[in-house]
Structure formats: C-alpha cells, structure tokens
Coordinates of C-alpha atoms in Angstrom, one line a residue:
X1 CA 0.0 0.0 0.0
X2 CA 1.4 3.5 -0.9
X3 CA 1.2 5.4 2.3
X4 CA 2.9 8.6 0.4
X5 CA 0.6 11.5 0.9
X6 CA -1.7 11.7 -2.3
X7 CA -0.5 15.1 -3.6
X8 CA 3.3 14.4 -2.7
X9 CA 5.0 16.0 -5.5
X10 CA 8.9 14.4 -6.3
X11 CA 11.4 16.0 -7.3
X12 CA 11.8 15.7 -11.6
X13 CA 13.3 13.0 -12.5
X14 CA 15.4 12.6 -15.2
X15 CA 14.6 10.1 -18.2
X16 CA 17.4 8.2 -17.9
X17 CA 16.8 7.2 -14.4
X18 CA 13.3 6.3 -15.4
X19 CA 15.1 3.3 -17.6
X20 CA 14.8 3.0 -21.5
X21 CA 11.0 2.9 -22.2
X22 CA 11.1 6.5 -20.8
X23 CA 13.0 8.3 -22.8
X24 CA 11.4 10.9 -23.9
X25 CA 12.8 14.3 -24.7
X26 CA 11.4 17.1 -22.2
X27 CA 8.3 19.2 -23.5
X28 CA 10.6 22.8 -24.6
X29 CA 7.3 24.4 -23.2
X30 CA 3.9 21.8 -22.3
X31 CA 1.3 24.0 -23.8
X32 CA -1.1 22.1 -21.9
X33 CA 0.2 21.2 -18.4
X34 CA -2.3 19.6 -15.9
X35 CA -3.1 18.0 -13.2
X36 CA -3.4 14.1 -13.7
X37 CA -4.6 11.4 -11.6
X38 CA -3.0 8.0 -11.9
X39 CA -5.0 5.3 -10.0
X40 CA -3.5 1.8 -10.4
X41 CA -2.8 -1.0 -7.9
X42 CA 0.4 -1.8 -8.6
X43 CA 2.8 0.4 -6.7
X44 CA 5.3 0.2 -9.2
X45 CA 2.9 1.0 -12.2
X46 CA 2.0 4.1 -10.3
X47 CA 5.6 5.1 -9.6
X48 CA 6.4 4.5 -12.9
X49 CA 3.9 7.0 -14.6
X50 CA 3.9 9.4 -11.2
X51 CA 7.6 10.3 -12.6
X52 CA 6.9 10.3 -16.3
X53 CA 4.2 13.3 -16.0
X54 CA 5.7 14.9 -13.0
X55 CA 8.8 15.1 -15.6
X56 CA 6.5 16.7 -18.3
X57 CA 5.3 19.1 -15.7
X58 CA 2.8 18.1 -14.7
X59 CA 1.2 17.8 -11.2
X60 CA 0.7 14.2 -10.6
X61 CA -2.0 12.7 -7.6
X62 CA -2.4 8.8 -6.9
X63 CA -4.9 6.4 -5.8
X64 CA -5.1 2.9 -5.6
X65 CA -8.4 2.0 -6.1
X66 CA -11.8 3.3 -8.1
X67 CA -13.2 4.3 -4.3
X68 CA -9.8 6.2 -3.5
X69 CA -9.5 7.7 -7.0
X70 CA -13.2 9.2 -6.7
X71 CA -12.0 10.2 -3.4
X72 CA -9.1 12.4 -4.2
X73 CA -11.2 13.5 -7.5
X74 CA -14.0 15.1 -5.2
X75 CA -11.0 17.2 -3.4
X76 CA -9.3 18.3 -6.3
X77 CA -10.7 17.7 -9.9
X78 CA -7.8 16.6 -12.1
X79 CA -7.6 18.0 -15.8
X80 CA -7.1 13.8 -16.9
X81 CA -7.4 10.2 -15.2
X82 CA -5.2 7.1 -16.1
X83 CA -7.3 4.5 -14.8
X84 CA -6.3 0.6 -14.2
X85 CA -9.1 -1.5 -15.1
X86 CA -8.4 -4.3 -12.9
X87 CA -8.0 -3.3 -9.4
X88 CA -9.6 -4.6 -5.7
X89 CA -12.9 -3.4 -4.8
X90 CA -13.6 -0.7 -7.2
X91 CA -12.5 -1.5 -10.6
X92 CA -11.9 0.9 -13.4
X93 CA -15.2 0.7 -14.9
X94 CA -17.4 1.1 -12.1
X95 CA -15.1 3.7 -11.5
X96 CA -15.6 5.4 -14.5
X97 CA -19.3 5.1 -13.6
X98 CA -19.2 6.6 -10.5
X99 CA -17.4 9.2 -11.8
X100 CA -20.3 10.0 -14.9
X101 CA -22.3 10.2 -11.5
X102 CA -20.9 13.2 -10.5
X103 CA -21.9 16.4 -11.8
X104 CA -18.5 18.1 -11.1
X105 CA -16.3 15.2 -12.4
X106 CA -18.6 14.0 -15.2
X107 CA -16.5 16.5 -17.8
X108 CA -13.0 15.2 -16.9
X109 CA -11.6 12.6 -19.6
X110 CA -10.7 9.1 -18.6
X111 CA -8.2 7.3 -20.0
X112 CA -8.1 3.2 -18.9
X113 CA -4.5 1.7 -19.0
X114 CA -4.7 -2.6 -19.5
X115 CA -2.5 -5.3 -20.3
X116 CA -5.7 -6.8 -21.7
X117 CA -6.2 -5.8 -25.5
X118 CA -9.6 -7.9 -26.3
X119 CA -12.0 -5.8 -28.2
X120 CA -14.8 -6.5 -26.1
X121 CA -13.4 -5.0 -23.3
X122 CA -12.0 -2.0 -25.2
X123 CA -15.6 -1.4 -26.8
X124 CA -17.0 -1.7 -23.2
X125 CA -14.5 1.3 -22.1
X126 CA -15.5 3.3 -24.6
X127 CA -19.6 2.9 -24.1
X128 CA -19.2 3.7 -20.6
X129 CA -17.6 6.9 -21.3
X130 CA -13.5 6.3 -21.6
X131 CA -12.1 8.6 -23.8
X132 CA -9.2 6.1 -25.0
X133 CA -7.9 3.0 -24.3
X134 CA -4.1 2.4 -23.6
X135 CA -2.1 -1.0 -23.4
X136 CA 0.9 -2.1 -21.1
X137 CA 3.5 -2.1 -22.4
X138 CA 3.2 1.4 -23.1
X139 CA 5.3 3.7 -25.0
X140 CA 5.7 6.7 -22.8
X141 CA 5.7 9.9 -25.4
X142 CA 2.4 8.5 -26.5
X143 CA 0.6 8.4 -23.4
X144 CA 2.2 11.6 -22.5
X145 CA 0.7 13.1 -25.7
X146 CA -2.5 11.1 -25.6
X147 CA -3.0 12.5 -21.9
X148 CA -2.5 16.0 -23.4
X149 CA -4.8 15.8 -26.4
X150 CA -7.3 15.1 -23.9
X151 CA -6.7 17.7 -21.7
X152 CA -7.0 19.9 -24.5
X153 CA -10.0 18.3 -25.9
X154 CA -11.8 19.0 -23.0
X155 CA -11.2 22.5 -22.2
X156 CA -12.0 23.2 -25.7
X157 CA -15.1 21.4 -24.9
X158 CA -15.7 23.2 -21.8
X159 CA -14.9 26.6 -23.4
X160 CA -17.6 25.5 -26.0
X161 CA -20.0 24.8 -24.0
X162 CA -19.9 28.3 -22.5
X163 CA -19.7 30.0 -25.6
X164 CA -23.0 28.3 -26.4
X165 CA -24.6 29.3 -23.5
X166 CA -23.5 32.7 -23.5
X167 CA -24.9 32.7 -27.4
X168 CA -28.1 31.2 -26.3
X169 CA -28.3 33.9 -23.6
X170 CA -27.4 36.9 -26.3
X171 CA -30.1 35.4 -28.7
X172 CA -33.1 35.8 -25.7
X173 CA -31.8 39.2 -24.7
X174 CA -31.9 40.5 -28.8
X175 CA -35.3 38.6 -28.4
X176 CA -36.2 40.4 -25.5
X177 CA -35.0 43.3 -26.7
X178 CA -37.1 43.2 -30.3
X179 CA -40.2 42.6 -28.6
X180 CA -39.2 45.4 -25.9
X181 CA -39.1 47.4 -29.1
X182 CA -42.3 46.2 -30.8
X183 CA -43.7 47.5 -27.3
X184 CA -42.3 51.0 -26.8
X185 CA -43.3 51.6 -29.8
X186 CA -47.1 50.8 -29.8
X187 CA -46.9 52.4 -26.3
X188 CA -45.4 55.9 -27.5
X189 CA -48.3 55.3 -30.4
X190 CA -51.3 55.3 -27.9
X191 CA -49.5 57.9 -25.9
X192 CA -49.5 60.2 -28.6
X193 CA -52.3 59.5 -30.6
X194 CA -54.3 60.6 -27.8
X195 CA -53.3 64.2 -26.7
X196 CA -52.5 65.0 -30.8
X197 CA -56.6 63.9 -31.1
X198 CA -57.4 66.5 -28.0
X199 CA -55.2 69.1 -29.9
X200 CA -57.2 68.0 -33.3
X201 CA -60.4 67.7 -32.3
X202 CA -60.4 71.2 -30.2
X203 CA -58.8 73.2 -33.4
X204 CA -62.0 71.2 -35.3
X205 CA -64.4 72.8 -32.9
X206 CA -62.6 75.8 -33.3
X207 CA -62.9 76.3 -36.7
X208 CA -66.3 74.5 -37.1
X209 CA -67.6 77.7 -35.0
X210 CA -68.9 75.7 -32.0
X211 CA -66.8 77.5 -29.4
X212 CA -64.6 80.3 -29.7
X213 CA -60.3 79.2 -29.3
X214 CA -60.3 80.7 -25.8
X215 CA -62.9 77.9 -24.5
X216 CA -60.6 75.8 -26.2
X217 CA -57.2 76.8 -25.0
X218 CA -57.1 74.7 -21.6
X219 CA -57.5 71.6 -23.5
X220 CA -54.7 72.7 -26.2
X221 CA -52.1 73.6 -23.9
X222 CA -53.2 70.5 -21.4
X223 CA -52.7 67.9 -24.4
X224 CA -49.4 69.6 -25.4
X225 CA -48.1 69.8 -22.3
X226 CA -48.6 65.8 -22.0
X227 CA -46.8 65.7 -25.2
X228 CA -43.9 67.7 -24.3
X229 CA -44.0 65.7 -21.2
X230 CA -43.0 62.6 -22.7
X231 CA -40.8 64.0 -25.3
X232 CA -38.9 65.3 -22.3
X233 CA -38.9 61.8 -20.3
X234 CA -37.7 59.8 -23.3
X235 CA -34.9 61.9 -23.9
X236 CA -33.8 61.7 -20.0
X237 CA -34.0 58.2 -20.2
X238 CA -31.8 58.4 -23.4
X239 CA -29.2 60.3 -21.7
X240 CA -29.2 58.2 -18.4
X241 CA -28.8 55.3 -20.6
X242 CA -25.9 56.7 -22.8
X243 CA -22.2 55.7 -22.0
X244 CA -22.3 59.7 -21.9
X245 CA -24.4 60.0 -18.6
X246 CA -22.5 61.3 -15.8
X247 CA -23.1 63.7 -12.5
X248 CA -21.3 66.6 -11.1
X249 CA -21.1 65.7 -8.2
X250 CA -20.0 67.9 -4.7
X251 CA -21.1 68.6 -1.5
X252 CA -24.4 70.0 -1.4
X253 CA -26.7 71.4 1.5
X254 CA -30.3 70.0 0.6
X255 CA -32.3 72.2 2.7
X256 CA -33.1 74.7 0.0
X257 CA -33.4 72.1 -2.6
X258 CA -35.9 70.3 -0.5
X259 CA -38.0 73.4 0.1
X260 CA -38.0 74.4 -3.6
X261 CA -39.0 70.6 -4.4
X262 CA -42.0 70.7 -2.1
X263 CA -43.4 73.8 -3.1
X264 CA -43.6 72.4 -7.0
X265 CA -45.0 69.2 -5.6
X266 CA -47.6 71.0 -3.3
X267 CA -49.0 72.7 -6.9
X268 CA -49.6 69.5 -7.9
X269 CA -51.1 67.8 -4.8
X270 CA -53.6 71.1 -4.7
X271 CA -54.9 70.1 -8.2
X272 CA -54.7 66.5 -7.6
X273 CA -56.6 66.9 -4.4
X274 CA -53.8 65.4 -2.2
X275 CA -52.6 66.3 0.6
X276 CA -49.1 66.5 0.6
X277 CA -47.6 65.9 3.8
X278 CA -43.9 66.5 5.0
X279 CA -41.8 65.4 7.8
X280 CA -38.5 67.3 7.8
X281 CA -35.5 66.9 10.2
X282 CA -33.6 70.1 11.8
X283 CA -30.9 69.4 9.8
X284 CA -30.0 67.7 6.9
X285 CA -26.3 66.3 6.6
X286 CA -24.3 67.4 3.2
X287 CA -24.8 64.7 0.5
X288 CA -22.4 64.2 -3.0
X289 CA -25.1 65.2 -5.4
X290 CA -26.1 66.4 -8.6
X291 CA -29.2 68.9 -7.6
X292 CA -30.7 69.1 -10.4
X293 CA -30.6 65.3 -11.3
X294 CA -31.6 64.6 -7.9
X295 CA -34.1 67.4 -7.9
X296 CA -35.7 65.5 -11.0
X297 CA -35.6 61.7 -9.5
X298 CA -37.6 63.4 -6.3
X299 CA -40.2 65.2 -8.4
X300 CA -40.4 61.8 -10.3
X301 CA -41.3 59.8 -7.1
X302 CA -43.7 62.1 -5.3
X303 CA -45.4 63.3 -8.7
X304 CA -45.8 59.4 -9.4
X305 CA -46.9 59.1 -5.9
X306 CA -49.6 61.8 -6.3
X307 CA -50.9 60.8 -9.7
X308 CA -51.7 57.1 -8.5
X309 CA -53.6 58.8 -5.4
X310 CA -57.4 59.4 -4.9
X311 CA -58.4 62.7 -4.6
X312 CA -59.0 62.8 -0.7
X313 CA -55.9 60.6 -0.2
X314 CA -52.5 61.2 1.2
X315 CA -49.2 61.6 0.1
X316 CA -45.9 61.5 3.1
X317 CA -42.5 62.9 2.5
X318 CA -40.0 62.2 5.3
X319 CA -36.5 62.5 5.2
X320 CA -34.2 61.3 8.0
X321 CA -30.5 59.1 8.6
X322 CA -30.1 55.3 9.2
X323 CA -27.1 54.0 10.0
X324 CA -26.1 50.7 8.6
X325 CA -25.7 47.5 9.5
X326 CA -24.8 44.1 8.7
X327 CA -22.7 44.3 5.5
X328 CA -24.0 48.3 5.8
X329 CA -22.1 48.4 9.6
X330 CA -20.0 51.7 9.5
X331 CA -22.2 53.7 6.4
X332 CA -24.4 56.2 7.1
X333 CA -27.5 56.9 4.8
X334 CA -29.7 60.1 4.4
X335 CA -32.8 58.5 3.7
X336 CA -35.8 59.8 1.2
X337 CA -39.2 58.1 1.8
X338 CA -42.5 58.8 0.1
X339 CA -45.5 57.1 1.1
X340 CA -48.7 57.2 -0.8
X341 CA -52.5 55.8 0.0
X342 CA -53.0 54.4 -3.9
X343 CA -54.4 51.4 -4.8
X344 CA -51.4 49.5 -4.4
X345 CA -48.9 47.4 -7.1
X346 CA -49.6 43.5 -7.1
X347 CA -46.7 41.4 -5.2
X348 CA -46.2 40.0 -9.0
X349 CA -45.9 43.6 -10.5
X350 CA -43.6 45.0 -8.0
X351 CA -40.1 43.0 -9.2
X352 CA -40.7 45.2 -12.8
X353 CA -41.8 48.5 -12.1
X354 CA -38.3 50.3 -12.3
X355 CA -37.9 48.7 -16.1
X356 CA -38.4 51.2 -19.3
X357 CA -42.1 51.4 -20.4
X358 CA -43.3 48.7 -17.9
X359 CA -46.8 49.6 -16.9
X360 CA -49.0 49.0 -13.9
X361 CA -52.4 47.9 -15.5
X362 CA -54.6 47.5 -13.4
X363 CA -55.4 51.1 -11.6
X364 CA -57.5 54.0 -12.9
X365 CA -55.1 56.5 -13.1
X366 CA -54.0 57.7 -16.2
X367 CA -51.5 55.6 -17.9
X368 CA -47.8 57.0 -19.8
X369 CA -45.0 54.7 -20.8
X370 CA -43.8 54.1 -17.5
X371 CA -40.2 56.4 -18.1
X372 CA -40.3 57.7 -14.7
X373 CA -39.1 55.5 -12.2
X374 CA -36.7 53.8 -14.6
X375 CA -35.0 57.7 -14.9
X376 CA -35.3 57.7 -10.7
X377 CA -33.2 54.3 -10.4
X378 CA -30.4 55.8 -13.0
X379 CA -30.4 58.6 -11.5
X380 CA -29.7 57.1 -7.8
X381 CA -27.4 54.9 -8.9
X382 CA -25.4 57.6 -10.2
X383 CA -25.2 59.0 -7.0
X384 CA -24.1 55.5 -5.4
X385 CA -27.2 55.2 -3.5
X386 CA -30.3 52.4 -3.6
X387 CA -33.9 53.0 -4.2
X388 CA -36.0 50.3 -2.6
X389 CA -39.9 49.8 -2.4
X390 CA -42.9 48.1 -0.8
X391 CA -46.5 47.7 -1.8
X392 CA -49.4 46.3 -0.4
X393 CA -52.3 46.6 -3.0
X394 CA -55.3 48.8 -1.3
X395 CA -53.4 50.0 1.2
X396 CA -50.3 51.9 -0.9
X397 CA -47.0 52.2 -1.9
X398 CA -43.7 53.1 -0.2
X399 CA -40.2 54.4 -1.9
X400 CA -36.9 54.9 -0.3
X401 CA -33.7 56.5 -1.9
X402 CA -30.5 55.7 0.7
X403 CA -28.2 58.3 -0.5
X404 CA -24.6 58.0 1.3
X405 CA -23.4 60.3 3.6
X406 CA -20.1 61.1 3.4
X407 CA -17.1 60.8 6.6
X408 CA -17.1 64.2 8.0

C-alpha cells in the first residue's frame, strides 16, 4: 500500500533514471500542463507514470483504487485520469461510472491503461464513457501526448459549452430586446395619438364655429403639455442610458433644494386633491449630489406618488439618517421616503416596475409609458445610493432612496 501522501510532488526525474521505455525528450514548453490522476494498484505502475508526468510538468496525484480515485477526485478535480481497469474493490469501470455520477467530475476525460487488449473490453471502455484505451507495455511519449490531447480536448469542450450558453443567452436578450421594441413603440403610439386627437379635435371645434379658441385653449395647452412631457422623459431616459451619462457631483446642503421641491410638488397635490404631507429633520447632513438630477428623481417619485392617489388621499414625505448594519455596519445613509395611499402594485408587478415602459395595468389613473421611475433608479445609482420599495395593494406604496453620507 502506498502510504505517500496523495498530492506528494517528487522531485523531476530525469529520463534516464526512469530506464529505456522512458525516454522521452522534455516538453521545450507543455502548452497544456495539468493536473493528472493516476489510479492503479500496482505500486510500481503508479511510480512509474507518477515520474513520467511529473517530468512533463505536470502535477501528478495517486490512488489505488476506483473508491480512492473518486475520493481524491471530489477534493481536487484533475484536468485527466489514467485508470487501471483491474484493481480490488472498485474496478476501473465502475469507476468510470461513478465518476459520470458526478456532476463536477462527469466532464474530466478518462483514460483506462490494461494489459488486456480484447475488443470487447475496449468497446465496453468506450460505451461507458473512456475517452481512449491504452495498453501495457506502453510507450511513454504516447501516453504523454494522448494524456494531453485530452486535456485539450476538454477545455476546448468546456470553453464551447460556454460560448454556447452565452450565445443562447445573447439570442433571448436580442429577443427580449425586439419585442421590448415592438412595445415602446405601440406604447409611445397610444400615448401620442391621444393628446394629438385632444389638440385636433379642439382646433375642429374651433374652426367649425362651435366654441370660440379661448374655450378651447385649456385643453390645447393640457394635451401639449402631456406631449412635451413625454418627449422630455424619453430623452432623459436616453441620456441616463448613454455611455455619456455622468453627475457633477459635490457637496451640497439639501435644505433649499428640499424646500424648492416641495413647493412644486404641493402645486400639484392642490390640483390633484392630495394632501401632501412633509416630515422634515432640523438638519439635513451634506450629501455628493447632482441637484438638479436629484431634484428630477424626487419630483419623479412624489409626482408618481400623487398621480396614482385618490383625490382625498394622502401623500408622506419624510427624510431622515439610518445607520447601517450588517454588511452596511459603518455607512451612514440620508434616507428619502415617500408614502402614498393608492391602490397599491400586485406582489407580481412590484419586481418590474423600475424597467423602461413597464406599466401597472390595473389602476385608474391615467396611464404613460412608464419612463419615470426607470430615470429615478439611473439617477440614484449615479449617485451610489439604492432606491427600494414596498407595496401592499389597497393599502399603498412606499419608496426609499438611501443616499450616502459622506465621513465628516
């Protein structure tokens, strides 16, 4: 029994000492060293081709059985086996078996070395899943060169493999991506179609004499203004998905940003019929920011907030600081929340609603492409910070930015 250690590396040998049948010139550079395992009963066998691949550089591992071999495999895949066939316990075959068994050593070649040559058993080592079939005597370039075709094969079989997936993969995202296309565009149809018929059908009454244009005007200017807003929100989302986007970031004292923020949001709660309600600390730490990209992601979530409540309902603006924990322990966040008393977003909705043109179908409040929130996540992420959200449908929805607060 071979009681070396199973990853004992010796000293290279030279290829005289190894006797005739082993010289071979040395590899001027292996292009494909490896780690091989040799399983074979026979001490000397396993000596014998221990020092042949250790010479050829490569990193050599024994066993001395099929139940050893699959042993030492599990703890460190080798790149080849060199498998007896005959052997105590565990033969070669079952073996190879067991190896096929196991999802991380199912890929590694297996080559059986035999004194037998009968073409049944060679056939047999092949329909079990042997990549080649070697008989003692042996010359020793050749197995050294077998061993390394088959190293090669299989990373170039491995390195296939991935390159398939990854292909498969790129083919569902263009997929994804057409349809996405086929979708933005009906969307951006509807969207427009229906303020341009507003703007059409008033300049109709208009001129048909049935009201005069300043009856008219309020509807004009409300259906352009819906135009120019989404004109404006696909060309922010444009930007914020260029390579081009990029903040200005410095340190900036959000107190007067906040204010000026509030007082545009409270024009719209008024005509919403919302009350807008704000819960403001004393003081409010210095932040890395872009205002007026930051300005622009806060409008974003307290307008959304507003248009998907009730008139009667409620809309809460709090800011305040959590410090982190966990993987967080040592940050400190300045913390944006707004709360709303909506209808809520279905627990199967909720995953999408930062994605481009994704909308939420099934409320009563008028409907866009969904450009918002997708600008919002861009925009903190630019800033290094997280937006995260809850939703319970009829009861409302909740949005938190975590913006970081720099060491003072």
């Amino acid at each position: 029994m071979d009681s070396r250690p199973p990853n004992h590396i010796h000293p290279i040998r030279s290829p005289e000492s190894l006797g005739p049948a082993l010289e071979v010139p040395r590899p001027r550079a292996p292009h494909f060293p490896g780690h091989v395992l040799v399983v074979d009963d026979n001490e000397a066998n396993r000596a014998l081709l221990e020092g042949l691949f250790e010479f050829a550089g490569y990193q050599v591992t024994l066993a001395s059985s099929g139940e050893e071999a699959l042993e030492r495999a599990l703890a460190s895949p080798p790149d080849a086996v060199l498998m007896d066939i005959q052997m105590p316990g565990m033969g070669g075959f079952n073996a190879c078996r067991a190896f096929a068994a196991e999802g991380a050593l199912g890929g590694i070649p297996i080559l059986f070395i035999s004194a037998h040559s009968n073409a049944q058993e060679k056939v047999l080592a092949f329909e079990i899943g042997g990549k080649d079939y070697i008989t003692k005597p042996f010359q020793a370039a050749e197995v050294v060169a077998r061993v390394a075709h088959h190293i090669r094969a299989a990373q170039l079989e491995a390195l296939l493999t991935r390159r398939n997936v990854e292909l498969e993969e790129a083919a569902s995202r263009i997929q994804e991506l057409d349809h996405a296309k086929a979708s933005i565009t009906a969307m951006l149809v509807h969207d427009l179609r229906s303020p341009l018929q507003a703007v059409t059908l008033s300049i109709d009454t208009v001129a048909s004499g049935l009201s005069p244009f300043a009856n008219m005007l309020p509807r004009i200017n409300e259906a352009l203004g819906r135009i120019d807003k989404l004109v404006t929100e696909m060309l922010e989302l444009s930007r914020a998905q260029s390579a081009e986007f990029s903040l200005n970031l410095q340190p900036v004292d959000l107190e007067h940003p906040v204010e000026e923020v509030l007082r545009v949001a409270e024009s719209q709660a008024k005509a919403a019929r919302v009350s807008l309600l704000a819960d403001l600390p004393e003081s409010i730490p210095l932040v890395n920011a872009d205002i007026s990209k930051l300005d622009r992601a806060l409008l974003n979530l307290i307008g959304n907030a507003l248009k998907y409540t009730p008139p009667g309902g409620t809309v809460h603006f709090a800011i305040d600081t959590l410090e982190g924990e966990g993987v967080d322990q040592g940050l400190r966040w300045l913390r944006f929340t707004v709360t709303d008393s909506g209808p809520g977003i279905p627990p199967d909705l909720l995953p999408f609603i930062f994605d481009p043109f994704r909308q939420v179908q099934n409320t009563s409040a008028a409907q866009g492409v969904g450009l918002g929130l997708s600008i919002v996540k861009r925009i903190v992420a630019a800033h290094h910070g997280r937006i995260q959200s809850q939703s319970q449908v009829g009861v409302g929805t909740t949005f938190r930015v975590l913006l970081p607060i720099p060491e003072s």
